[in-house]
Amino acid sequence: MIRETEGLRLRDEALEEELGSPYEYAEQLVPQAPAKKKRVGPILAASLCLALLWLVFVHTAHFWGWNAKQDLGRMFTFPAWALLAAGILGQFLADYLRPTPKKRGGSLLK
């Protein structure tokens, strides 16, 4: 719209004084929403904790007489990766399948 107006070279000094430049007016029409703080979902956080606990367990299992690294070989990190993948997928599905929040407050259309 701004480009069309500038292309036609339409100028109205009174309007520009009242509303500001076309760019300022456009900024008022489409206000920028404040940036939301990103949070880690509970399913993803739980899977991350479990994966870290698994890695701590594998590295400290020799204190209890089980050499997990030797018994599991190169696959000793596989359960941690599987837990992380399951957490990412689970959190995605939980967010995707969550119903949309209802708008609160007065509305003209009911």
PDB file of C-alpha atoms in Angstrom:
ATOM      1  CA  MET A   1       0.000   0.000   0.000  1.00  0.00           C
ATOM      2  CA  ILE A   2       2.817   2.372   0.857  1.00  0.00           C
ATOM      3  CA  ARG A   3       4.595   1.577  -2.390  1.00  0.00           C
ATOM      4  CA  GLU A   4       1.412   2.171  -4.388  1.00  0.00           C
ATOM      5  CA  THR A   5       0.904   5.555  -2.740  1.00  0.00           C
ATOM      6  CA  GLU A   6       4.520   6.530  -3.287  1.00  0.00           C
ATOM      7  CA  GLY A   7       4.315   5.258  -6.863  1.00  0.00           C
ATOM      8  CA  LEU A   8       1.389   7.550  -7.562  1.00  0.00           C
ATOM      9  CA  ARG A   9       3.264  10.387  -5.853  1.00  0.00           C
ATOM     10  CA  LEU A  10       0.249  11.221  -3.725  1.00  0.00           C
ATOM     11  CA  ARG A  11       1.214  13.644  -0.960  1.00  0.00           C
ATOM     12  CA  ASP A  12      -1.066  15.183   1.605  1.00  0.00           C
ATOM     13  CA  GLU A  13       0.835  17.336   4.045  1.00  0.00           C
ATOM     14  CA  ALA A  14      -2.081  17.630   6.497  1.00  0.00           C
ATOM     15  CA  LEU A  15      -2.520  13.867   6.652  1.00  0.00           C
ATOM     16  CA  GLU A  16       1.193  13.294   7.043  1.00  0.00           C
ATOM     17  CA  GLU A  17       1.315  15.817   9.852  1.00  0.00           C
ATOM     18  CA  GLU A  18      -1.632  14.155  11.613  1.00  0.00           C
ATOM     19  CA  LEU A  19      -0.696  10.502  11.073  1.00  0.00           C
ATOM     20  CA  GLY A  20       3.049  10.696  10.524  1.00  0.00           C
ATOM     21  CA  SER A  21       4.976   9.257   7.631  1.00  0.00           C
ATOM     22  CA  PRO A  22       3.529   6.207   5.876  1.00  0.00           C
ATOM     23  CA  TYR A  23       6.140   4.005   7.551  1.00  0.00           C
ATOM     24  CA  GLU A  24       5.289   5.345  11.024  1.00  0.00           C
ATOM     25  CA  TYR A  25       1.576   4.842  10.342  1.00  0.00           C
ATOM     26  CA  ALA A  26       2.193   1.276   9.164  1.00  0.00           C
ATOM     27  CA  GLU A  27       4.103   0.539  12.390  1.00  0.00           C
ATOM     28  CA  GLN A  28       1.097   1.753  14.393  1.00  0.00           C
ATOM     29  CA  LEU A  29      -1.274  -0.495  12.439  1.00  0.00           C
ATOM     30  CA  VAL A  30       0.799  -3.625  12.990  1.00  0.00           C
ATOM     31  CA  PRO A  31       2.272  -3.433  16.478  1.00  0.00           C
ATOM     32  CA  GLN A  32       5.135  -5.758  17.257  1.00  0.00           C
ATOM     33  CA  ALA A  33       4.263  -8.362  19.864  1.00  0.00           C
ATOM     34  CA  PRO A  34       6.678  -8.628  22.752  1.00  0.00           C
ATOM     35  CA  ALA A  35       9.056 -11.538  22.381  1.00  0.00           C
ATOM     36  CA  LYS A  36       7.863 -14.534  24.347  1.00  0.00           C
ATOM     37  CA  LYS A  37      10.307 -16.322  26.559  1.00  0.00           C
ATOM     38  CA  LYS A  38      10.970 -19.758  25.132  1.00  0.00           C
ATOM     39  CA  ARG A  39      10.437 -22.566  27.586  1.00  0.00           C
ATOM     40  CA  VAL A  40      11.443 -26.179  27.470  1.00  0.00           C
ATOM     41  CA  GLY A  41       8.407 -28.431  27.695  1.00  0.00           C
ATOM     42  CA  PRO A  42       8.055 -30.835  30.608  1.00  0.00           C
ATOM     43  CA  ILE A  43       8.288 -33.965  28.458  1.00  0.00           C
ATOM     44  CA  LEU A  44      11.503 -32.795  26.831  1.00  0.00           C
ATOM     45  CA  ALA A  45      12.948 -31.717  30.194  1.00  0.00           C
ATOM     46  CA  ALA A  46      12.130 -35.106  31.728  1.00  0.00           C
ATOM     47  CA  SER A  47      13.730 -37.000  28.855  1.00  0.00           C
ATOM     48  CA  LEU A  48      16.830 -34.818  29.071  1.00  0.00           C
ATOM     49  CA  CYS A  49      17.107 -35.518  32.808  1.00  0.00           C
ATOM     50  CA  LEU A  50      16.675 -39.256  32.242  1.00  0.00           C
ATOM     51  CA  ALA A  51      19.292 -39.244  29.493  1.00  0.00           C
ATOM     52  CA  LEU A  52      21.759 -37.435  31.742  1.00  0.00           C
ATOM     53  CA  LEU A  53      20.988 -39.842  34.587  1.00  0.00           C
ATOM     54  CA  TRP A  54      21.666 -42.777  32.264  1.00  0.00           C
ATOM     55  CA  LEU A  55      25.033 -41.341  31.268  1.00  0.00           C
ATOM     56  CA  VAL A  56      25.961 -40.698  34.905  1.00  0.00           C
ATOM     57  CA  PHE A  57      24.875 -44.237  35.775  1.00  0.00           C
ATOM     58  CA  VAL A  58      26.940 -45.774  32.972  1.00  0.00           C
ATOM     59  CA  HIS A  59      30.024 -43.827  33.984  1.00  0.00           C
ATOM     60  CA  THR A  60      29.654 -44.677  37.690  1.00  0.00           C
ATOM     61  CA  ALA A  61      28.396 -48.297  37.365  1.00  0.00           C
ATOM     62  CA  HIS A  62      31.875 -49.689  37.900  1.00  0.00           C
ATOM     63  CA  PHE A  63      31.559 -48.668  41.569  1.00  0.00           C
ATOM     64  CA  TRP A  64      28.789 -51.261  41.925  1.00  0.00           C
ATOM     65  CA  GLY A  65      30.707 -53.960  40.070  1.00  0.00           C
ATOM     66  CA  TRP A  66      29.257 -53.577  36.575  1.00  0.00           C
ATOM     67  CA  ASN A  67      31.410 -52.293  33.783  1.00  0.00           C
ATOM     68  CA  ALA A  68      28.659 -50.951  31.561  1.00  0.00           C
ATOM     69  CA  LYS A  69      30.987 -49.504  28.955  1.00  0.00           C
ATOM     70  CA  GLN A  70      32.643 -52.874  28.433  1.00  0.00           C
ATOM     71  CA  ASP A  71      29.383 -54.860  28.445  1.00  0.00           C
ATOM     72  CA  LEU A  72      27.461 -52.494  26.195  1.00  0.00           C
ATOM     73  CA  GLY A  73      30.381 -51.560  23.977  1.00  0.00           C
ATOM     74  CA  ARG A  74      29.872 -48.615  21.698  1.00  0.00           C
ATOM     75  CA  MET A  75      26.129 -48.747  22.323  1.00  0.00           C
ATOM     76  CA  PHE A  76      26.357 -47.416  25.891  1.00  0.00           C
ATOM     77  CA  THR A  77      25.067 -44.001  24.761  1.00  0.00           C
ATOM     78  CA  PHE A  78      22.227 -45.440  22.663  1.00  0.00           C
ATOM     79  CA  PRO A  79      19.632 -45.347  25.498  1.00  0.00           C
ATOM     80  CA  ALA A  80      20.470 -41.677  26.138  1.00  0.00           C
ATOM     81  CA  TRP A  81      19.995 -40.810  22.465  1.00  0.00           C
ATOM     82  CA  ALA A  82      16.765 -42.837  22.360  1.00  0.00           C
ATOM     83  CA  LEU A  83      15.448 -40.992  25.433  1.00  0.00           C
ATOM     84  CA  LEU A  84      16.268 -37.632  23.863  1.00  0.00           C
ATOM     85  CA  ALA A  85      14.615 -38.568  20.571  1.00  0.00           C
ATOM     86  CA  ALA A  86      11.533 -39.844  22.394  1.00  0.00           C
ATOM     87  CA  GLY A  87      11.400 -36.635  24.442  1.00  0.00           C
ATOM     88  CA  ILE A  88      11.625 -34.422  21.376  1.00  0.00           C
ATOM     89  CA  LEU A  89       8.939 -36.421  19.580  1.00  0.00           C
ATOM     90  CA  GLY A  90       6.740 -36.589  22.674  1.00  0.00           C
ATOM     91  CA  GLN A  91       6.993 -32.846  23.311  1.00  0.00           C
ATOM     92  CA  PHE A  92       6.248 -32.096  19.665  1.00  0.00           C
ATOM     93  CA  LEU A  93       3.156 -34.301  19.758  1.00  0.00           C
ATOM     94  CA  ALA A  94       2.012 -32.799  23.063  1.00  0.00           C
ATOM     95  CA  ASP A  95       2.363 -29.272  21.674  1.00  0.00           C
ATOM     96  CA  TYR A  96       0.817 -30.187  18.325  1.00  0.00           C
ATOM     97  CA  LEU A  97      -2.194 -31.966  19.814  1.00  0.00           C
ATOM     98  CA  ARG A  98      -2.845 -29.339  22.512  1.00  0.00           C
ATOM     99  CA  PRO A  99      -6.143 -27.554  21.909  1.00  0.00           C
ATOM    100  CA  THR A 100      -5.925 -23.883  21.078  1.00  0.00           C
ATOM    101  CA  PRO A 101      -6.399 -21.642  24.109  1.00  0.00           C
ATOM    102  CA  LYS A 102      -9.751 -19.911  24.439  1.00  0.00           C
ATOM    103  CA  LYS A 103      -9.644 -16.161  24.235  1.00  0.00           C
ATOM    104  CA  ARG A 104     -10.671 -14.548  27.469  1.00  0.00           C
ATOM    105  CA  GLY A 105     -12.300 -11.184  27.839  1.00  0.00           C
ATOM    106  CA  GLY A 106     -15.153  -9.417  26.183  1.00  0.00           C
ATOM    107  CA  SER A 107     -15.805 -10.019  22.552  1.00  0.00           C
ATOM    108  CA  LEU A 108     -18.317  -8.369  20.308  1.00  0.00           C
ATOM    109  CA  LEU A 109     -18.902 -11.622  18.449  1.00  0.00           C
ATOM    110  CA  LYS A 110     -20.226 -14.411  20.659  1.00  0.00           C
TER     111      LYS A 110
END
